Amino acid sequence: MRRLSFLGKMKMNRPTILTGDRTTGPLHIGHYAGSLANRLRYQDSHELFLLLADTQALTDNAHAPEKVRRSVIEVALDYLAVGIDPNRTTICLQSHLPPLAELSMLYLNFVTVARLERNPTIKDEIRARGFGRDIPAGFLCYPAAQAADITAFKATIVPVGEDQTALIEQTNEIVRRINATAGKTILPEAQAVIPQFGRLPGVDGKAKMSKSSGNAIALSASPEAISAAVKAMFTDLTHLRIEDPGQVEGNVVFACLDAFDEDPATLEEMKAQYQRGGLGDGRIKRRLDDILQALIGPIRTRRAELAEDHAYVLDVIRSGTEKARSRTEVTKREVVEGLGLFVL
Ligand code: ATP
Ligand code: MG
């Protein structure tokens, strides 16, 4: 009995992490290296909430609600297939958590349009999406919505890519304003944790593998699709013959081997040989193909089994969302009351 309650206490004191993914398509090997592998480790040491961010996905996908809807199950399947355990980790659906939307509306009054426009992450993303002057208002304001997501769970740790730290800074500015207005600390500040692994480039050689760019290898890819993607992978345009010296920098095959090859000594030897000349693209691609087939194979099998059990997947999302709803409802109340607003 005693032991159990001690364990219960330990569980309660674990730091809270909020993270998640926009539901814009199935997850890819970049997600595995950059975020999923870490999340698997966090499951024991932290209280982990994974947000299926369908509302955020809409901020630049309002023309494709069907894709956003379909991807909710795709992303949930990917989570479960890689080993996210719904008994330890809460998987929840953003659009079905009203406190997140309510807090977003409140927070929008604690941030200026000028500040949103100055956010470096948003500036880069607006440029990358070619919005010009036609920026969806939801997109410009998503940092306030993200502040709502983070604070509603009272998450103190938020794993983000290097390019996204400005979003956490903006969250903390809102937190400080809310706390100052309330005259007490209602919300904790969050810390951005940048994963050691940087960013996996796209198979086309672009800086980032991404769901929306058509340059990804999905965790659900068929053996043939994996081989075709590896075969077409960008290597080094000047490495024409096997005996030519080749570049490792900017070579997508080596970037993927860096991420997934578990034999670093052999990999270093291969890099040296490639740079000297004498190692063909065919050999490095075969090695990567084998490694990716071994990584993705079991995930694909598990995913296919889970996809057969639609009711189970729905149940995981439903019960996680319910748990998240009560948790975030408490925070919303604390904010409303803390600010001294009318409560019926
Ligand atoms: P979209 O094209 O819809 O923006 P995406 O592929 O960029 O999708 P996101 O859902 O925006 O994926 O990314 C969620 C998180 O996944 C990022 O914060 C980052 O931690 C991780 N991630 C995404 N792509 C990569 C990548 N290529 N390499 C490493 N990590 C990645
Ligand atoms: Mg993205």
PDB file of N, CA, C and O in Angstrom, residues 4-53:
ATOM      1  N   LEU A   4       2.885   1.708  -3.044  1.00  0.00           N
ATOM      2  CA  LEU A   4       2.059   2.201  -4.138  1.00  0.00           C
ATOM      3  C   LEU A   4       1.850   3.708  -4.045  1.00  0.00           C
ATOM      4  O   LEU A   4       1.991   4.429  -5.023  1.00  0.00           O
ATOM      5  N   SER A   5       1.544   4.167  -2.815  1.00  0.00           N
ATOM      6  CA  SER A   5       1.255   5.595  -2.709  1.00  0.00           C
ATOM      7  C   SER A   5       2.547   6.405  -2.934  1.00  0.00           C
ATOM      8  O   SER A   5       2.502   7.490  -3.479  1.00  0.00           O
ATOM      9  N   PHE A   6       3.700   5.816  -2.546  1.00  0.00           N
ATOM     10  CA  PHE A   6       4.958   6.510  -2.805  1.00  0.00           C
ATOM     11  C   PHE A   6       5.162   6.646  -4.313  1.00  0.00           C
ATOM     12  O   PHE A   6       5.474   7.711  -4.843  1.00  0.00           O
ATOM     13  N   LEU A   7       4.904   5.513  -5.014  1.00  0.00           N
ATOM     14  CA  LEU A   7       5.056   5.543  -6.478  1.00  0.00           C
ATOM     15  C   LEU A   7       4.098   6.547  -7.100  1.00  0.00           C
ATOM     16  O   LEU A   7       4.440   7.286  -8.005  1.00  0.00           O
ATOM     17  N   GLY A   8       2.887   6.561  -6.548  1.00  0.00           N
ATOM     18  CA  GLY A   8       1.876   7.499  -7.051  1.00  0.00           C
ATOM     19  C   GLY A   8       2.372   8.927  -6.936  1.00  0.00           C
ATOM     20  O   GLY A   8       2.236   9.729  -7.850  1.00  0.00           O
ATOM     21  N   LYS A   9       3.016   9.225  -5.810  1.00  0.00           N
ATOM     22  CA  LYS A   9       3.526  10.565  -5.561  1.00  0.00           C
ATOM     23  C   LYS A   9       4.629  10.913  -6.566  1.00  0.00           C
ATOM     24  O   LYS A   9       4.653  11.983  -7.147  1.00  0.00           O
ATOM     25  N   MET A  10       5.521   9.911  -6.780  1.00  0.00           N
ATOM     26  CA  MET A  10       6.603  10.128  -7.735  1.00  0.00           C
ATOM     27  C   MET A  10       6.022  10.465  -9.100  1.00  0.00           C
ATOM     28  O   MET A  10       6.496  11.336  -9.797  1.00  0.00           O
ATOM     29  N   LYS A  11       4.978   9.730  -9.437  1.00  0.00           N
ATOM     30  CA  LYS A  11       4.349   9.910 -10.738  1.00  0.00           C
ATOM     31  C   LYS A  11       3.820  11.335 -10.875  1.00  0.00           C
ATOM     32  O   LYS A  11       3.971  11.979 -11.890  1.00  0.00           O
ATOM     33  N   MET A  12       3.214  11.816  -9.776  1.00  0.00           N
ATOM     34  CA  MET A  12       2.621  13.152  -9.817  1.00  0.00           C
ATOM     35  C   MET A  12       3.675  14.236  -9.985  1.00  0.00           C
ATOM     36  O   MET A  12       3.405  15.290 -10.515  1.00  0.00           O
ATOM     37  N   ASN A  13       4.894  13.946  -9.488  1.00  0.00           N
ATOM     38  CA  ASN A  13       5.925  14.979  -9.523  1.00  0.00           C
ATOM     39  C   ASN A  13       6.757  14.984 -10.802  1.00  0.00           C
ATOM     40  O   ASN A  13       7.674  15.761 -10.919  1.00  0.00           O
ATOM     41  N   ARG A  14       6.418  14.088 -11.706  1.00  0.00           N
ATOM     42  CA  ARG A  14       7.200  14.087 -12.944  1.00  0.00           C
ATOM     43  C   ARG A  14       6.929  15.382 -13.706  1.00  0.00           C
ATOM     44  O   ARG A  14       5.779  15.832 -13.766  1.00  0.00           O
ATOM     45  N   PRO A  15       7.972  15.997 -14.301  1.00  0.00           N
ATOM     46  CA  PRO A  15       7.714  17.213 -15.085  1.00  0.00           C
ATOM     47  C   PRO A  15       6.812  16.906 -16.282  1.00  0.00           C
ATOM     48  O   PRO A  15       6.860  15.803 -16.833  1.00  0.00           O
ATOM     49  N   THR A  16       6.000  17.887 -16.640  1.00  0.00           N
ATOM     50  CA  THR A  16       5.053  17.682 -17.737  1.00  0.00           C
ATOM     51  C   THR A  16       5.633  18.175 -19.057  1.00  0.00           C
ATOM     52  O   THR A  16       6.172  19.275 -19.138  1.00  0.00           O
ATOM     53  N   ILE A  17       5.481  17.332 -20.066  1.00  0.00           N
ATOM     54  CA  ILE A  17       5.913  17.687 -21.425  1.00  0.00           C
ATOM     55  C   ILE A  17       4.689  17.748 -22.323  1.00  0.00           C
ATOM     56  O   ILE A  17       3.859  16.847 -22.298  1.00  0.00           O
ATOM     57  N   LEU A  18       4.583  18.829 -23.078  1.00  0.00           N
ATOM     58  CA  LEU A  18       3.575  18.841 -24.132  1.00  0.00           C
ATOM     59  C   LEU A  18       4.295  18.890 -25.472  1.00  0.00           C
ATOM     60  O   LEU A  18       5.188  19.702 -25.689  1.00  0.00           O
ATOM     61  N   THR A  19       3.886  17.998 -26.343  1.00  0.00           N
ATOM     62  CA  THR A  19       4.417  18.031 -27.696  1.00  0.00           C
ATOM     63  C   THR A  19       3.348  17.418 -28.608  1.00  0.00           C
ATOM     64  O   THR A  19       2.273  17.081 -28.140  1.00  0.00           O
ATOM     65  N   GLY A  20       3.623  17.331 -29.858  1.00  0.00           N
ATOM     66  CA  GLY A  20       2.597  16.776 -30.748  1.00  0.00           C
ATOM     67  C   GLY A  20       2.932  17.042 -32.194  1.00  0.00           C
ATOM     68  O   GLY A  20       4.063  17.430 -32.518  1.00  0.00           O
ATOM     69  N   ASP A  21       1.973  16.812 -33.046  1.00  0.00           N
ATOM     70  CA  ASP A  21       2.206  16.978 -34.476  1.00  0.00           C
ATOM     71  C   ASP A  21       0.975  17.523 -35.155  1.00  0.00           C
ATOM     72  O   ASP A  21      -0.153  17.187 -34.794  1.00  0.00           O
ATOM     73  N   ARG A  22       1.213  18.347 -36.154  1.00  0.00           N
ATOM     74  CA  ARG A  22       0.110  18.821 -36.977  1.00  0.00           C
ATOM     75  C   ARG A  22      -0.413  17.618 -37.766  1.00  0.00           C
ATOM     76  O   ARG A  22       0.369  16.811 -38.267  1.00  0.00           O
ATOM     77  N   THR A  23      -1.727  17.516 -37.875  1.00  0.00           N
ATOM     78  CA  THR A  23      -2.280  16.373 -38.610  1.00  0.00           C
ATOM     79  C   THR A  23      -2.398  16.747 -40.092  1.00  0.00           C
ATOM     80  O   THR A  23      -3.461  17.062 -40.602  1.00  0.00           O
ATOM     81  N   THR A  24      -1.228  16.701 -40.739  1.00  0.00           N
ATOM     82  CA  THR A  24      -1.186  17.055 -42.159  1.00  0.00           C
ATOM     83  C   THR A  24      -0.738  15.880 -43.027  1.00  0.00           C
ATOM     84  O   THR A  24      -0.579  16.038 -44.229  1.00  0.00           O
ATOM     85  N   GLY A  25      -0.536  14.715 -42.408  1.00  0.00           N
ATOM     86  CA  GLY A  25      -0.133  13.548 -43.196  1.00  0.00           C
ATOM     87  C   GLY A  25       0.569  12.561 -42.283  1.00  0.00           C
ATOM     88  O   GLY A  25       0.850  12.870 -41.117  1.00  0.00           O
ATOM     89  N   PRO A  26       0.867  11.374 -42.808  1.00  0.00           N
ATOM     90  CA  PRO A  26       1.554  10.382 -41.976  1.00  0.00           C
ATOM     91  C   PRO A  26       2.958  10.853 -41.612  1.00  0.00           C
ATOM     92  O   PRO A  26       3.573  11.617 -42.351  1.00  0.00           O
ATOM     93  N   LEU A  27       3.441  10.405 -40.479  1.00  0.00           N
ATOM     94  CA  LEU A  27       4.771  10.835 -40.012  1.00  0.00           C
ATOM     95  C   LEU A  27       5.867  10.116 -40.801  1.00  0.00           C
ATOM     96  O   LEU A  27       5.639   9.060 -41.394  1.00  0.00           O
ATOM     97  N   HIS A  28       7.054  10.733 -40.788  1.00  0.00           N
ATOM     98  CA  HIS A  28       8.141  10.220 -41.616  1.00  0.00           C
ATOM     99  C   HIS A  28       9.390   9.947 -40.781  1.00  0.00           C
ATOM    100  O   HIS A  28       9.392  10.178 -39.559  1.00  0.00           O
ATOM    101  N   ILE A  29      10.434   9.470 -41.432  1.00  0.00           N
ATOM    102  CA  ILE A  29      11.643   9.079 -40.692  1.00  0.00           C
ATOM    103  C   ILE A  29      12.322  10.295 -40.036  1.00  0.00           C
ATOM    104  O   ILE A  29      13.031  10.138 -39.054  1.00  0.00           O
ATOM    105  N   GLY A  30      12.066  11.497 -40.566  1.00  0.00           N
ATOM    106  CA  GLY A  30      12.584  12.715 -39.909  1.00  0.00           C
ATOM    107  C   GLY A  30      11.940  12.884 -38.539  1.00  0.00           C
ATOM    108  O   GLY A  30      12.611  13.252 -37.570  1.00  0.00           O
ATOM    109  N   HIS A  31      10.655  12.591 -38.452  1.00  0.00           N
ATOM    110  CA  HIS A  31       9.975  12.657 -37.151  1.00  0.00           C
ATOM    111  C   HIS A  31      10.549  11.610 -36.208  1.00  0.00           C
ATOM    112  O   HIS A  31      10.688  11.846 -35.017  1.00  0.00           O
ATOM    113  N   TYR A  32      10.841  10.437 -36.768  1.00  0.00           N
ATOM    114  CA  TYR A  32      11.363   9.368 -35.905  1.00  0.00           C
ATOM    115  C   TYR A  32      12.684   9.826 -35.273  1.00  0.00           C
ATOM    116  O   TYR A  32      12.852   9.777 -34.054  1.00  0.00           O
ATOM    117  N   ALA A  33      13.602  10.311 -36.120  1.00  0.00           N
ATOM    118  CA  ALA A  33      14.919  10.712 -35.616  1.00  0.00           C
ATOM    119  C   ALA A  33      14.825  11.968 -34.752  1.00  0.00           C
ATOM    120  O   ALA A  33      15.495  12.078 -33.724  1.00  0.00           O
ATOM    121  N   GLY A  34      13.975  12.915 -35.164  1.00  0.00           N
ATOM    122  CA  GLY A  34      13.953  14.227 -34.508  1.00  0.00           C
ATOM    123  C   GLY A  34      13.061  14.316 -33.296  1.00  0.00           C
ATOM    124  O   GLY A  34      13.289  15.150 -32.419  1.00  0.00           O
ATOM    125  N   SER A  35      12.017  13.477 -33.217  1.00  0.00           N
ATOM    126  CA  SER A  35      11.133  13.637 -32.062  1.00  0.00           C
ATOM    127  C   SER A  35      10.601  12.329 -31.485  1.00  0.00           C
ATOM    128  O   SER A  35      10.601  12.149 -30.271  1.00  0.00           O
ATOM    129  N   LEU A  36      10.188  11.384 -32.333  1.00  0.00           N
ATOM    130  CA  LEU A  36       9.529  10.187 -31.780  1.00  0.00           C
ATOM    131  C   LEU A  36      10.450   9.365 -30.887  1.00  0.00           C
ATOM    132  O   LEU A  36      10.044   8.897 -29.814  1.00  0.00           O
ATOM    133  N   ALA A  37      11.718   9.201 -31.316  1.00  0.00           N
ATOM    134  CA  ALA A  37      12.649   8.379 -30.525  1.00  0.00           C
ATOM    135  C   ALA A  37      12.809   8.977 -29.125  1.00  0.00           C
ATOM    136  O   ALA A  37      12.816   8.255 -28.125  1.00  0.00           O
ATOM    137  N   ASN A  38      12.894  10.321 -29.038  1.00  0.00           N
ATOM    138  CA  ASN A  38      12.993  10.967 -27.719  1.00  0.00           C
ATOM    139  C   ASN A  38      11.736  10.768 -26.908  1.00  0.00           C
ATOM    140  O   ASN A  38      11.781  10.539 -25.705  1.00  0.00           O
ATOM    141  N   ARG A  39      10.578  10.863 -27.579  1.00  0.00           N
ATOM    142  CA  ARG A  39       9.316  10.715 -26.836  1.00  0.00           C
ATOM    143  C   ARG A  39       9.212   9.347 -26.193  1.00  0.00           C
ATOM    144  O   ARG A  39       8.679   9.217 -25.098  1.00  0.00           O
ATOM    145  N   LEU A  40       9.716   8.331 -26.891  1.00  0.00           N
ATOM    146  CA  LEU A  40       9.667   6.980 -26.319  1.00  0.00           C
ATOM    147  C   LEU A  40      10.442   6.959 -25.004  1.00  0.00           C
ATOM    148  O   LEU A  40      10.023   6.333 -24.040  1.00  0.00           O
ATOM    149  N   ARG A  41      11.551   7.677 -24.974  1.00  0.00           N
ATOM    150  CA  ARG A  41      12.363   7.720 -23.739  1.00  0.00           C
ATOM    151  C   ARG A  41      11.667   8.536 -22.655  1.00  0.00           C
ATOM    152  O   ARG A  41      11.707   8.183 -21.478  1.00  0.00           O
ATOM    153  N   TYR A  42      10.986   9.608 -23.045  1.00  0.00           N
ATOM    154  CA  TYR A  42      10.325  10.477 -22.065  1.00  0.00           C
ATOM    155  C   TYR A  42       9.169   9.781 -21.352  1.00  0.00           C
ATOM    156  O   TYR A  42       8.738  10.219 -20.296  1.00  0.00           O
ATOM    157  N   GLN A  43       8.652   8.717 -21.948  1.00  0.00           N
ATOM    158  CA  GLN A  43       7.429   8.118 -21.395  1.00  0.00           C
ATOM    159  C   GLN A  43       7.580   7.693 -19.934  1.00  0.00           C
ATOM    160  O   GLN A  43       6.615   7.707 -19.188  1.00  0.00           O
ATOM    161  N   ASP A  44       8.799   7.286 -19.549  1.00  0.00           N
ATOM    162  CA  ASP A  44       8.998   6.823 -18.181  1.00  0.00           C
ATOM    163  C   ASP A  44       9.310   7.961 -17.220  1.00  0.00           C
ATOM    164  O   ASP A  44       8.879   7.949 -16.086  1.00  0.00           O
ATOM    165  N   SER A  45      10.080   8.916 -17.703  1.00  0.00           N
ATOM    166  CA  SER A  45      10.595   9.934 -16.781  1.00  0.00           C
ATOM    167  C   SER A  45       9.693  11.161 -16.665  1.00  0.00           C
ATOM    168  O   SER A  45       9.861  11.969 -15.760  1.00  0.00           O
ATOM    169  N   HIS A  46       8.767  11.318 -17.593  1.00  0.00           N
ATOM    170  CA  HIS A  46       7.952  12.533 -17.624  1.00  0.00           C
ATOM    171  C   HIS A  46       6.473  12.201 -17.799  1.00  0.00           C
ATOM    172  O   HIS A  46       6.123  11.117 -18.257  1.00  0.00           O
ATOM    173  N   GLU A  47       5.649  13.187 -17.462  1.00  0.00           N
ATOM    174  CA  GLU A  47       4.237  13.053 -17.799  1.00  0.00           C
ATOM    175  C   GLU A  47       4.092  13.637 -19.204  1.00  0.00           C
ATOM    176  O   GLU A  47       4.327  14.834 -19.411  1.00  0.00           O
ATOM    177  N   LEU A  48       3.745  12.771 -20.138  1.00  0.00           N
ATOM    178  CA  LEU A  48       3.811  13.169 -21.546  1.00  0.00           C
ATOM    179  C   LEU A  48       2.419  13.297 -22.164  1.00  0.00           C
ATOM    180  O   LEU A  48       1.608  12.369 -22.089  1.00  0.00           O
ATOM    181  N   PHE A  49       2.141  14.484 -22.736  1.00  0.00           N
ATOM    182  CA  PHE A  49       0.903  14.696 -23.492  1.00  0.00           C
ATOM    183  C   PHE A  49       1.263  14.884 -24.961  1.00  0.00           C
ATOM    184  O   PHE A  49       2.123  15.710 -25.286  1.00  0.00           O
ATOM    185  N   LEU A  50       0.611  14.129 -25.820  1.00  0.00           N
ATOM    186  CA  LEU A  50       0.832  14.262 -27.265  1.00  0.00           C
ATOM    187  C   LEU A  50      -0.429  14.822 -27.902  1.00  0.00           C
ATOM    188  O   LEU A  50      -1.500  14.212 -27.823  1.00  0.00           O
ATOM    189  N   LEU A  51      -0.252  15.971 -28.525  1.00  0.00           N
ATOM    190  CA  LEU A  51      -1.412  16.659 -29.100  1.00  0.00           C
ATOM    191  C   LEU A  51      -1.506  16.380 -30.602  1.00  0.00           C
ATOM    192  O   LEU A  51      -0.557  16.647 -31.351  1.00  0.00           O
ATOM    193  N   LEU A  52      -2.647  15.837 -31.008  1.00  0.00           N
ATOM    194  CA  LEU A  52      -2.930  15.692 -32.436  1.00  0.00           C
ATOM    195  C   LEU A  52      -3.446  17.067 -32.864  1.00  0.00           C
ATOM    196  O   LEU A  52      -4.596  17.420 -32.604  1.00  0.00           O
ATOM    197  N   ALA A  53      -2.549  17.862 -33.464  1.00  0.00           N
ATOM    198  CA  ALA A  53      -2.849  19.285 -33.644  1.00  0.00           C
ATOM    199  C   ALA A  53      -3.613  19.516 -34.954  1.00  0.00           C
ATOM    200  O   ALA A  53      -3.050  19.991 -35.942  1.00  0.00           O
TER     201      ALA A  53
END
